[in-house]
Coordinates of C-alpha atoms in Angstrom, one line a residue:
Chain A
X254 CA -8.0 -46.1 18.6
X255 CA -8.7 -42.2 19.3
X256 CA -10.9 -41.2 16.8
X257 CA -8.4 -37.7 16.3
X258 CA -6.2 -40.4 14.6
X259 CA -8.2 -42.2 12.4
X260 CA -8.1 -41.4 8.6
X261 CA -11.4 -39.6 8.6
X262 CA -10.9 -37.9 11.0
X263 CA -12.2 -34.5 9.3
X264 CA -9.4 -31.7 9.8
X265 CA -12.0 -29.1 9.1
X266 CA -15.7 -29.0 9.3
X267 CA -18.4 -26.2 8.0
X268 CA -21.7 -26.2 10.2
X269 CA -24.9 -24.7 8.9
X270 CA -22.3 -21.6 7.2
X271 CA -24.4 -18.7 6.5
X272 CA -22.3 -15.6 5.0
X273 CA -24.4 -12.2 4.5
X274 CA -23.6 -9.0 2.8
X275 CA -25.3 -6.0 3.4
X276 CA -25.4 -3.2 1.0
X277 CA -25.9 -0.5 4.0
X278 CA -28.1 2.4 2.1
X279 CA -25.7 5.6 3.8
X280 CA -29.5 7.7 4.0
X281 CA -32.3 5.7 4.5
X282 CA -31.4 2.6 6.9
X283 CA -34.8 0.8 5.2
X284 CA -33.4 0.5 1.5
X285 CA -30.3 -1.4 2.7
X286 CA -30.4 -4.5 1.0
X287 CA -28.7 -7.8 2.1
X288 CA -26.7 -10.8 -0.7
X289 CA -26.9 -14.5 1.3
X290 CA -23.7 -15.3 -0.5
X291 CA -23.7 -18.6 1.6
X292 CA -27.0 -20.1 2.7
X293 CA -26.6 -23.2 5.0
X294 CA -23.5 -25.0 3.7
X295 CA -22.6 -27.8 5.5
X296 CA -20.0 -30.4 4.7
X297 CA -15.8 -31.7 6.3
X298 CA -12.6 -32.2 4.8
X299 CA -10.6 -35.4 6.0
X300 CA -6.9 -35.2 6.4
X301 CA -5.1 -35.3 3.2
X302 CA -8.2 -34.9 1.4
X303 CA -8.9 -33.2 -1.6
X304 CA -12.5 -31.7 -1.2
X305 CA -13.5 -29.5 -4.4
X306 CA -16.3 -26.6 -4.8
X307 CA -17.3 -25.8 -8.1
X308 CA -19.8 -23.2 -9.1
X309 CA -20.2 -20.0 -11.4
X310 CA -19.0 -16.5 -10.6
X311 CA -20.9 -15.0 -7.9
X312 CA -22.7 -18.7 -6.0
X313 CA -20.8 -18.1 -2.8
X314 CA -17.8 -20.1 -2.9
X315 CA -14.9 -17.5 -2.5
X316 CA -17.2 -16.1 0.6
X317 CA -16.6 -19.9 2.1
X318 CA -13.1 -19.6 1.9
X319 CA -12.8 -15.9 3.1
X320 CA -14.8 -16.9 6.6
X321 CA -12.5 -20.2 7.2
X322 CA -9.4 -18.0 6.6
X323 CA -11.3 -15.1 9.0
X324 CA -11.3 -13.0 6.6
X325 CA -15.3 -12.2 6.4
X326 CA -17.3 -13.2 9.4
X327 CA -20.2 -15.4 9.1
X328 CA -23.8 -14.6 10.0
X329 CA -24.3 -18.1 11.3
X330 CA -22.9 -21.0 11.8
X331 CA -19.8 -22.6 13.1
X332 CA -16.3 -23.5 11.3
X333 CA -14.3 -26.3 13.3
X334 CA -10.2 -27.1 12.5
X335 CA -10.0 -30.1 13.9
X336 CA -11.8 -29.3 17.4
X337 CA -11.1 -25.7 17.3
X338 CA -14.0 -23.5 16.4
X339 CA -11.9 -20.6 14.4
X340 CA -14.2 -17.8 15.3
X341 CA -14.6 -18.6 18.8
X342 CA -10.7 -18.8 19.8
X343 CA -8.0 -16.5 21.6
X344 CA -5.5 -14.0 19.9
X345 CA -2.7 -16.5 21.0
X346 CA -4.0 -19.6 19.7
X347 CA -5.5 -17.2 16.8
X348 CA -1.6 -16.8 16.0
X349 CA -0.8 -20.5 15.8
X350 CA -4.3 -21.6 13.6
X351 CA -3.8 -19.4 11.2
X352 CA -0.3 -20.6 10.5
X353 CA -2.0 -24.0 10.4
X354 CA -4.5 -22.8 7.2
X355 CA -2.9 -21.4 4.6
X356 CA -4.4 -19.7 1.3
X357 CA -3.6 -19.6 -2.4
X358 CA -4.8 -16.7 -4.6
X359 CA -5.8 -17.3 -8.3
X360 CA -4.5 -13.4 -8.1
X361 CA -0.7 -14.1 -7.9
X362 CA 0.3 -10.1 -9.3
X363 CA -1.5 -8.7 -6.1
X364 CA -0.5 -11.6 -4.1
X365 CA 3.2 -10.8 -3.6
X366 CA 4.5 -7.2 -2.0
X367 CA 6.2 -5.8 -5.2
X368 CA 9.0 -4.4 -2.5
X369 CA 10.2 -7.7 -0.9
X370 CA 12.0 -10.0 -2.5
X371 CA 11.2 -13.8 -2.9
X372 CA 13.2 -14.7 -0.5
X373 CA 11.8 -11.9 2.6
X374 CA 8.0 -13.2 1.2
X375 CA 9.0 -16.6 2.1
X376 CA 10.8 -16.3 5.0
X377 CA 8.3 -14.4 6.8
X378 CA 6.2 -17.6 7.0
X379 CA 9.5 -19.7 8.8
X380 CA 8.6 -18.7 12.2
X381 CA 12.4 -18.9 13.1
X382 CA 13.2 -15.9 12.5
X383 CA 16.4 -15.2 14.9
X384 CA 18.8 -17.3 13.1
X385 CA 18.9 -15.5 9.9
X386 CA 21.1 -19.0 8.2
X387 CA 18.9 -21.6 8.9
X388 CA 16.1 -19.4 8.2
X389 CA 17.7 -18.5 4.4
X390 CA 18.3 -22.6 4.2
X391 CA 14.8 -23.4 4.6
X392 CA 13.8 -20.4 2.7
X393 CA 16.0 -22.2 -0.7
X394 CA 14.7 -25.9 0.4
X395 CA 11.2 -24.5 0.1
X396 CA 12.0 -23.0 -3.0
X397 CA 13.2 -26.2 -4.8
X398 CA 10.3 -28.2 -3.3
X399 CA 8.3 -25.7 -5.2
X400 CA 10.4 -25.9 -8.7
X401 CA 12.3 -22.8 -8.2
X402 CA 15.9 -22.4 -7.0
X403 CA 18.5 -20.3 -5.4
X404 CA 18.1 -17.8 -8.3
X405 CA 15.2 -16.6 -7.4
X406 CA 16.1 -15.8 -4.3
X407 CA 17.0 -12.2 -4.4
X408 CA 14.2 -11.8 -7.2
X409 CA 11.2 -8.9 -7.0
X410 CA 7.5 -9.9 -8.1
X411 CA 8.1 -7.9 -11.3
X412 CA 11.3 -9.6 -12.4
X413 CA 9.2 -13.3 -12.1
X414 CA 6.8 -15.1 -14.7
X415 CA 2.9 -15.7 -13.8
X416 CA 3.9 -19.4 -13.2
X417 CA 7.1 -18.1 -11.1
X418 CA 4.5 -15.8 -8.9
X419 CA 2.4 -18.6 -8.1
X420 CA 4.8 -21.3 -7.3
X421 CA 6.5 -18.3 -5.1
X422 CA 2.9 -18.0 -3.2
X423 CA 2.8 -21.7 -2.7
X424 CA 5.8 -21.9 -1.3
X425 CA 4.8 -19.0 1.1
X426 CA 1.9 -21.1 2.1
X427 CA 4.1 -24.1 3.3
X428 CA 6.4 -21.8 5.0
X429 CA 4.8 -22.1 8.3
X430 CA 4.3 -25.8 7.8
X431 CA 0.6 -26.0 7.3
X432 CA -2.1 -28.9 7.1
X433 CA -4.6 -27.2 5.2
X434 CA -4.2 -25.3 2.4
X435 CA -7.8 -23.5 0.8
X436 CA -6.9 -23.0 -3.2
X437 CA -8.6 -20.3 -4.7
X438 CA -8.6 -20.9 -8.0
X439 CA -4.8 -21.4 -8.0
X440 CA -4.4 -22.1 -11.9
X441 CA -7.1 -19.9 -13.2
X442 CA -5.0 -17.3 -14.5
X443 CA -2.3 -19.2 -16.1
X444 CA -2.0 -20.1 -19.3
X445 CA -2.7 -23.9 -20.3
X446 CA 0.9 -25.9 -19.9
X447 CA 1.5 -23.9 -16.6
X448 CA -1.9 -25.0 -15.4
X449 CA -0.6 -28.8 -16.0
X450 CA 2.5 -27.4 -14.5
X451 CA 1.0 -25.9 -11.1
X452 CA -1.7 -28.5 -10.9
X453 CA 1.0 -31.8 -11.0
X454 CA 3.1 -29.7 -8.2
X455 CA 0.0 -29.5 -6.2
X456 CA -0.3 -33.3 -6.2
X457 CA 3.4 -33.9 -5.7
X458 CA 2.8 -31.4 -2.4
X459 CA 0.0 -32.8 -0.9
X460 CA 2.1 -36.4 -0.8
X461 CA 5.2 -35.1 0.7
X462 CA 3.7 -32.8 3.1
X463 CA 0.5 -34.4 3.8
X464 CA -1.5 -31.7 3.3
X465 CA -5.3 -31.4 3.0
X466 CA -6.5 -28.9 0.1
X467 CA -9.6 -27.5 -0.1
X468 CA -10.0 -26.3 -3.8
X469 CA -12.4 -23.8 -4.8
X470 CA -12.5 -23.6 -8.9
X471 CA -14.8 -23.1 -12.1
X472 CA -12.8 -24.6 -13.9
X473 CA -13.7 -28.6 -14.3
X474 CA -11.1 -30.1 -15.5
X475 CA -8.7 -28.6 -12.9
X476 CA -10.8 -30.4 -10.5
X477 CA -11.1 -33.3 -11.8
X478 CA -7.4 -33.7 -11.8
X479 CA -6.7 -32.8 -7.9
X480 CA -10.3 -33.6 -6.2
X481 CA -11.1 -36.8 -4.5
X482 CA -14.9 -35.3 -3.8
X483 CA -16.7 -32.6 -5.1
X484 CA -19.5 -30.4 -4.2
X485 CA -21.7 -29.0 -7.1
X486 CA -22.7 -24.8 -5.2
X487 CA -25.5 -23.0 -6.6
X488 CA -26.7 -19.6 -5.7
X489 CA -25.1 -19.8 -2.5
X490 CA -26.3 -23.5 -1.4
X491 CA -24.6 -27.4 -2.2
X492 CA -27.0 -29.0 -5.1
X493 CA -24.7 -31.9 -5.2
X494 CA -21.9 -33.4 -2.9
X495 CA -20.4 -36.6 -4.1
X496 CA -16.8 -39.2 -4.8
X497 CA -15.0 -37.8 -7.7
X498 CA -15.6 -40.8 -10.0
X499 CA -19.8 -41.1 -9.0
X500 CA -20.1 -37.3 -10.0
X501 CA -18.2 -37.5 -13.4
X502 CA -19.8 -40.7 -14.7
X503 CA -23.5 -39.9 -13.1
X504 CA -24.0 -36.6 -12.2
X505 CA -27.8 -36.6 -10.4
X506 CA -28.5 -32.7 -10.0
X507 CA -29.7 -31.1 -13.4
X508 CA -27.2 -27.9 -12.6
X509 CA -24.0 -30.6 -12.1
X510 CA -25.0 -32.3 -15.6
X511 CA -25.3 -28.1 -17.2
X512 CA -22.2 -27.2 -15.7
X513 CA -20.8 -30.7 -16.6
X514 CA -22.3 -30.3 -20.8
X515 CA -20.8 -26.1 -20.5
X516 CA -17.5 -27.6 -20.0
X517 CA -17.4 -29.8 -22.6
X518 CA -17.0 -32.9 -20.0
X519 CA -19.9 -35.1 -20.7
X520 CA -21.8 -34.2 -23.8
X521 CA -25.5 -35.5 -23.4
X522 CA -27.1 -36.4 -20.5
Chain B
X80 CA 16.2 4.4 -7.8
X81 CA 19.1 4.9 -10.7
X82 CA 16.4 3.5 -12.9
X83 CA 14.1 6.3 -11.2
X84 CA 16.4 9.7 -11.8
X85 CA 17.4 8.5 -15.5
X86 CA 13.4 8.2 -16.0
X87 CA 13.0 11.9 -14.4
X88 CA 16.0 13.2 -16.4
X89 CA 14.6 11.9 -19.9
X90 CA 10.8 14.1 -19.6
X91 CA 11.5 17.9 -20.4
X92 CA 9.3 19.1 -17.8
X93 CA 10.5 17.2 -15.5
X94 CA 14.1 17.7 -15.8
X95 CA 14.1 21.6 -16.1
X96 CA 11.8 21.2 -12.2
X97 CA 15.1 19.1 -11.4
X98 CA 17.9 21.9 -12.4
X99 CA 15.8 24.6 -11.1
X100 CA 15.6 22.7 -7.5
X101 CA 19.3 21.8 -8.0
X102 CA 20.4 25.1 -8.1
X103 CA 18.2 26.4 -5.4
X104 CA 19.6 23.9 -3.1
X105 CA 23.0 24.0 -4.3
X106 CA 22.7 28.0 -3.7
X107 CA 21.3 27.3 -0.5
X108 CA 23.9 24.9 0.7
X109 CA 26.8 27.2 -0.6
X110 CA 25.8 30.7 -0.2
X111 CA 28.8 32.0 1.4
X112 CA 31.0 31.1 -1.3
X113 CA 28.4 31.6 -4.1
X114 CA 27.3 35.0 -2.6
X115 CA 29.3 37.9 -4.1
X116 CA 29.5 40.0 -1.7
X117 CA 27.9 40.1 2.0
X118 CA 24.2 40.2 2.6
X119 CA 24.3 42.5 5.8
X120 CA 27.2 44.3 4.4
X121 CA 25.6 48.5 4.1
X122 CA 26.8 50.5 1.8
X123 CA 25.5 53.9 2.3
X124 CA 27.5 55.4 -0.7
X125 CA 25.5 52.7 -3.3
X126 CA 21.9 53.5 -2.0
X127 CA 19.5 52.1 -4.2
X128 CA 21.7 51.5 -7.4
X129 CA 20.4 49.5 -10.6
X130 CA 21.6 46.6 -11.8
X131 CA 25.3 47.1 -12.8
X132 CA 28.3 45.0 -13.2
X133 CA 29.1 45.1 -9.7
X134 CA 25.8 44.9 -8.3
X135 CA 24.5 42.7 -11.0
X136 CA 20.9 42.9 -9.5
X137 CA 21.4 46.6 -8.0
X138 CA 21.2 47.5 -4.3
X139 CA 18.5 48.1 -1.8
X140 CA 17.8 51.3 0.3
X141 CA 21.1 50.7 2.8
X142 CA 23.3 49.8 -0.1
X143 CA 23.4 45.7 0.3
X144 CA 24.1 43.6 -3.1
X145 CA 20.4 42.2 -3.9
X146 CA 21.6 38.6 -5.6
X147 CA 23.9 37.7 -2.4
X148 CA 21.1 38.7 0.1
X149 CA 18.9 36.6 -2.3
X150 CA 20.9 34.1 -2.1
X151 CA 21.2 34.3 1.4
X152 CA 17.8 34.3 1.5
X153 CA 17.3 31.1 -0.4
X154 CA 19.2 29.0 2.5
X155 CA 16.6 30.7 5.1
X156 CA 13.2 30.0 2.8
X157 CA 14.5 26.9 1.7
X158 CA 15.0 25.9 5.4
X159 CA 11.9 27.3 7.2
X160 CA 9.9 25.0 4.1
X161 CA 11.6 22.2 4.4
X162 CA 11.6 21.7 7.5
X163 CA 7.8 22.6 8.0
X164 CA 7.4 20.3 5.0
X165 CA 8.7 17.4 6.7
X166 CA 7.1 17.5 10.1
X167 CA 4.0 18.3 8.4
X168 CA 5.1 14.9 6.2
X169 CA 5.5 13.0 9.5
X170 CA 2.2 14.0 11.0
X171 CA 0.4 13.5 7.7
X172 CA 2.0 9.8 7.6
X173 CA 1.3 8.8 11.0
X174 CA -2.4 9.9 10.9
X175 CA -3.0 8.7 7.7
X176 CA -1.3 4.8 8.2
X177 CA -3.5 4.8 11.4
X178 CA -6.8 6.2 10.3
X179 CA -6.3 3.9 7.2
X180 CA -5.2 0.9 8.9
X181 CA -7.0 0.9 12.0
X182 CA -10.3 2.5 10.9
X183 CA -13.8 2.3 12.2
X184 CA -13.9 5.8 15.3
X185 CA -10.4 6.7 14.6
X186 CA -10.7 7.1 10.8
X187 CA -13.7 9.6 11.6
X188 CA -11.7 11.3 14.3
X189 CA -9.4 12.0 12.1
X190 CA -10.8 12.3 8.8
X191 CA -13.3 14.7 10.0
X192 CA -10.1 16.8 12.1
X193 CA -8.6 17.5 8.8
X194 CA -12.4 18.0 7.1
X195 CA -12.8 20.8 9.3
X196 CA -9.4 22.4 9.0
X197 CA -9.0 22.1 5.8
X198 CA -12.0 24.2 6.1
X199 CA -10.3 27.3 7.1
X200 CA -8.4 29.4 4.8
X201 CA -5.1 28.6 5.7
X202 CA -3.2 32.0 5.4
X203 CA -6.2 33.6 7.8
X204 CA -5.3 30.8 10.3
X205 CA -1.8 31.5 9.9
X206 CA -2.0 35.0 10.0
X207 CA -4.3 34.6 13.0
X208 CA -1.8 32.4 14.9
X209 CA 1.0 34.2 13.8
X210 CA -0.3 37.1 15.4
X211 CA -0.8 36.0 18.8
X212 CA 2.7 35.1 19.3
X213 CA 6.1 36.8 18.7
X214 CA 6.9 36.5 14.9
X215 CA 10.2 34.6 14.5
X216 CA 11.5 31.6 12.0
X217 CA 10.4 28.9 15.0
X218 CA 7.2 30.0 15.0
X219 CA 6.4 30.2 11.6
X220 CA 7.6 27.1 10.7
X221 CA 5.5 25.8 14.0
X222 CA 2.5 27.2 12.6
X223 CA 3.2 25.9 9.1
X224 CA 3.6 22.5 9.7
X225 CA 0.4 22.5 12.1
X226 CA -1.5 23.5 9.0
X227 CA -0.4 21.3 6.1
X228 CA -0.3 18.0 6.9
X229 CA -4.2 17.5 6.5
X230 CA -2.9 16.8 2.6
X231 CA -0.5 14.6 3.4
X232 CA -3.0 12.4 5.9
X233 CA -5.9 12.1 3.6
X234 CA -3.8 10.6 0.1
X235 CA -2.0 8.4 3.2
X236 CA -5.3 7.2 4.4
X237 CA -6.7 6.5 0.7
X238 CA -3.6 4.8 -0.5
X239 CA -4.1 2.1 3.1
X240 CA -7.2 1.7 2.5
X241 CA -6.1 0.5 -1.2
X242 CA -3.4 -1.4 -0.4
X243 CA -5.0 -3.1 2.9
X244 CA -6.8 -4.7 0.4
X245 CA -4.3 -6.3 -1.2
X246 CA -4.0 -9.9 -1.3
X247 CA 0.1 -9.9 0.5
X248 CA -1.5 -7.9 2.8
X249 CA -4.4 -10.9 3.3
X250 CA -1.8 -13.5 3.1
X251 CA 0.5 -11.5 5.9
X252 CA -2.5 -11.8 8.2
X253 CA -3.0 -15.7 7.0
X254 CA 0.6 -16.0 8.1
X255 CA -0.3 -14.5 11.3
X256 CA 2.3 -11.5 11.2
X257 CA 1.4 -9.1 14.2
X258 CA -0.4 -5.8 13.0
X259 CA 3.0 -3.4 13.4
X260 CA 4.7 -5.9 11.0
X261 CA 2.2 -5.7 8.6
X262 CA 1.4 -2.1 8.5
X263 CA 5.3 -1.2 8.4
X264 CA 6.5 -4.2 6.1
X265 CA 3.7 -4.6 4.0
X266 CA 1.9 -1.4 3.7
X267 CA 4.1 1.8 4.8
X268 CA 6.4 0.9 1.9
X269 CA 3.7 0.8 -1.0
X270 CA 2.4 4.0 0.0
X271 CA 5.8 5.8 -0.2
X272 CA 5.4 6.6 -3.9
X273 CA 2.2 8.8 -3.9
X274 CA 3.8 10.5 -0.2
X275 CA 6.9 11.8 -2.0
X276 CA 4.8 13.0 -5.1
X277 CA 2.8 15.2 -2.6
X278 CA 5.8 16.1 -0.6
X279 CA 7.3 17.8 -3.6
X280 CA 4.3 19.6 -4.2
X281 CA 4.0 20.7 -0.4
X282 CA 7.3 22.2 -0.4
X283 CA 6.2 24.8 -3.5
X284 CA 3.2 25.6 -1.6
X285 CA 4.6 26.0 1.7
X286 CA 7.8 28.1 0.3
X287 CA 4.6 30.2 -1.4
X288 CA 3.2 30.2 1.9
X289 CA 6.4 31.5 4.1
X290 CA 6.8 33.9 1.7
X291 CA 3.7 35.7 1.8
X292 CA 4.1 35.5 5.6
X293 CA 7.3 37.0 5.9
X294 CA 6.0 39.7 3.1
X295 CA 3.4 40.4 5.6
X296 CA 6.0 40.8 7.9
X297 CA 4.8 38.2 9.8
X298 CA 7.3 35.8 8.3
X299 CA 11.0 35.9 9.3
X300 CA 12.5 38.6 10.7
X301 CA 14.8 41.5 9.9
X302 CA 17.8 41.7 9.7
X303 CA 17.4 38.2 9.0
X304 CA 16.3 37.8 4.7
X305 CA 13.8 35.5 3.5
X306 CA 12.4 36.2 -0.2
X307 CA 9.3 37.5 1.8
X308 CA 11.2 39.6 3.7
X309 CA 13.4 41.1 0.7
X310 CA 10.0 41.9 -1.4
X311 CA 9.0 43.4 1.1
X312 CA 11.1 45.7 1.7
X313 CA 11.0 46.1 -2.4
X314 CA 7.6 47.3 -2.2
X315 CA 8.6 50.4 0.3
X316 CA 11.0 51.3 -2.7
X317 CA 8.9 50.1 -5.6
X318 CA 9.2 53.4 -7.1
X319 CA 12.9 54.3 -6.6
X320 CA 14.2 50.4 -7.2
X321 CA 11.9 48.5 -9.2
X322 CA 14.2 45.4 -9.7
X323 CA 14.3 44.3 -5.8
X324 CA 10.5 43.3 -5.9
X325 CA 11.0 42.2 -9.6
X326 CA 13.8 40.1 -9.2
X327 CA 12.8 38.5 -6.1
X328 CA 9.5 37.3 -7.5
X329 CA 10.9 36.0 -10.4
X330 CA 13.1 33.7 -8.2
X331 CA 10.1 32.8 -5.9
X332 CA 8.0 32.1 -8.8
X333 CA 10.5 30.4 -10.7
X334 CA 11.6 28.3 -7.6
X335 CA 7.8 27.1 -6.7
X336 CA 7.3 26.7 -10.8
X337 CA 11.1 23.9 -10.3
X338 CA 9.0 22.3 -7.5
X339 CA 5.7 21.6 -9.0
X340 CA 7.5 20.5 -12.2
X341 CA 9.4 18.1 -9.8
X342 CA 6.5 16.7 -8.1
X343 CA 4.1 16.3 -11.5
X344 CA 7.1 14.6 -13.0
X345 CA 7.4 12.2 -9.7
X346 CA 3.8 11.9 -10.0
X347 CA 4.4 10.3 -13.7
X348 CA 7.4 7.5 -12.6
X349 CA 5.2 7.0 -9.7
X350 CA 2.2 6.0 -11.4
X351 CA 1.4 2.6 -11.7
X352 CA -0.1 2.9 -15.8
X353 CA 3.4 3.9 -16.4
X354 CA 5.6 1.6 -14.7
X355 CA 6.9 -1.2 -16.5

């Protein structure tokens, strides 16, 4: 059997990820001052995985998700989707990865232009863009696979709900048909029922699309919900990388076990 | 946009700017029915004759009705502005969506074109440019638009760099949209707002601007009457006919005053603390 095939097969893979920020001092080139947001992270997502990192503000996890989108380069290190390393590729195939990773925000205001309506934001993604019909059918199909309807359609950002925005911006994200989709923090700023909401269409998703999520969240109990494994990030490096159920019921790192008491999940260790 | 107009109509300030550039415009656009009598029309027996019933702003030196040559005038002021205003717009837009967009040596070409001429003192430069060619309307409205867009370019520029930011704008390029998408579907049209706020302003200034030209007699040319034109010739008969010059600056001031009221209250509906 070709290995590309196999279940774990990983769809993407993080190498030795370094992620630097330098504070460049505009008159004396000595004070500049560098942040290692990431410092060596190493670890792959199989398909239809869901692969978790939790930390506090600030340990480096947004930076991981803003160099596998190509958003922020890295310093070292290599990023692989599938067998493609992403910073090493072409414009043309550039065009077609990106398509294939797709983020959420935890942002959803900012994340939707307030001067196109639902239905433009989404059919942007639908590469089909010549036959106006088919494009507005798929456009309403994603729509209802997201919990929304033909309603919503002809809708601004400003005439939707928080929980409206968001499903809107996941149903951009399967527009182009993706197989990885990074969530940053997608529930943090919703209110509590929406969370439950958001967080059971995520799981219905990932089964009829077959999608692999990488999550990135604070918030515990949102990943224990969606993850299948976790990785525990501290001050820009993994202290802890382990199944979903060996992490909850013995967490080894005394950070995981902290962050585990903070959150009201385990109470003693 | 209906939403928009009822908003400007409801401040005070805002609404008097909107009457005052209403009936400029509308005076502009229908001079030769609004005029009472002809501008060029002389009238050698009513030299220099005071505000009367039938000359209800008086006559200047050859005898011409002062409110129809001022609003006469109006159509050629309002025109040499506008239009200056909106090439001077279009440059201002295009440098400033590049140098915002694109960045890195072409946001310091750019940004450091306009540093320097905003440098100057723009009516020197004017006058300066002015004066090496012929003096007619083309060329000063040439000249002005070469010297205001630098405004317009640099709020541009900010605003790009604010909304490039933005996470649509991120999740455009995650879709991967091609870079002239983007920058016209995603950013051009959340910049607009701020762009017509300074265009309003622009148009005071520049109207400010054309008139002290043509004052200078720089401007637009006899027997051709822009406000400048007609204070000027007020100031040669400042002592025998004190109401040309008066009356023609109250309109100019009065007209820039509508325009400024205009833009601050554009600047208010465009604001983002005060949407809703």
């Amino acid at each position: 059997m070709n290995p590309k095939h196999s279940k774990d097969y990983p769809v993407l893979k993080v190498s030795n990820l370094h992620v630097k920020y330098i504070n460049r001092n505009r008159y004396n080139f000595h004070k500049s001052t560098e942040i290692n947001a990431v410092n060596g992270i190493s670890f792959s997502v199989k398909q239809n995985e869901t692969f978790a990192i939790v930390g506090e503000s600030g340990s480096g996890k947004t930076s991981i998700a803003m160099s596998i989108l190509r958003f922020v380069k890295p310093a070292a290190g290599n990023i692989f989707f599938k067998d493609k390393d992403i910073w090493q590729i072409g414009k043309t195939d550039l065009q077609k990865l990106r398509r294939k990773i797709q983020p959420v925000f935890q942002d959803s205001n900012s994340s939707l232009n307030p001067r196109m309506s639902v239905g433009k934001i989404i059919g942007e993604g639908i590469r089909n863009n010549r036959n106006p019909q088919s494009q507005k059918k798929k456009t309403i199909e994603l729509l209802k696979s997201v919990g929304l309807n033909e309603e919503h359609f002809e809708r601004f950002s400003h005439q939707l709900s928080g929980g409206q925005k968001q499903r809107v911006c996941i149903a951009r994200a399967l527009a182009p048909k993706p197989e990885l989709l990074i969530l940053d923090e997608p529930v943090s700023s919703q209110d509590l029922s929406i969370q439950a909401h958001i967080i059971n269409l995520l799981l219905d998703l990932k089964k009829k699309y077959k999608l692999t999520y990488l999550l990135i969240s604070h918030d515990l109990q949102v990943v224990r919900f969606l993850a299948d494994r976790i990785a525990v990030m501290k001050q820009g490096k993994f202290v802890e990388l382990s199944e979903h159920n060996k992490i909850f019921t013995n967490p080894k790192h005394q950070y995981t076990k902290l962050l585990f008491r903070s959150s009201g999940i385990i109470r003693k260790d | 946009m209906k939403r928009h107009i009822s908003k400007l109509w409801h401040d005070r300030s805002s609404r008097i700017g909107l009457i005052i550039v209403g009936i400029v415009c509308i005076c502009a656009v229908f001079a030769p029915i609004l005029a009472p009598q002809d501008p060029f029309a002389q009238n050698l027996s009513k030299i220099l004759k005071p505000p009367s019933l039938h000359n209800l702003l008086g006559t200047d030196f050859y005898g011409r009705d002062l409110l129809s040559r001022l609003i006469y005038g109006s159509r050629i002021s309002l025109t040499v502005s506008i239009i200056a205003t909106s090439i001077a717009v279009f440059i201002g837009i295009v440098t400033g969506l590049f140098a915002g967009f694109i960045g890195k040596w072409l946001d310091q070409i750019i940004m450091r074109t306009v540093d320097v001429l905003l440098g100057f003192p723009k009516l020197f430069i004017l006058l300066l440019a002015v004066g090496f060619g012929h003096p007619s309307i083309w060329l000063t409205v040439f000249v002005l638009s070469l010297f205001s867009w630098m405004e317009i370019a640099r709020i541009v520029r900010g605003e790009v760099i604010i909304v490039k930011e933005m996470l649509y704008v991120k999740s455009a390029i995650a879709l991967g949209l091609s870079k002239k998408r983007i920058l016209m579907r995603h950013i051009f049209p959340n910049v607009i707002g701020p762009i017509i706020v300074s265009t309003t302003l622009l148009i005071g200034t520049v109207i400010l601007i054309e008139t002290s030209l043509s004052f200078l007699g720089l401007g637009v040319q006899p027997p051709n009457a822009s406000w400048g034109t007609i204070l000027n010739q007020g100031r040669i008969d400042l002592v025998g006919g004190w109401w040309i010059s008066t009356f023609t600056g109250i309109v100019v001031v009065i007209t820039v005053v509508g325009f400024n009221l205009l833009g601050d209250g554009l600047r208010n509906i465009f604001d983002p603390k005060n949407s809703d």
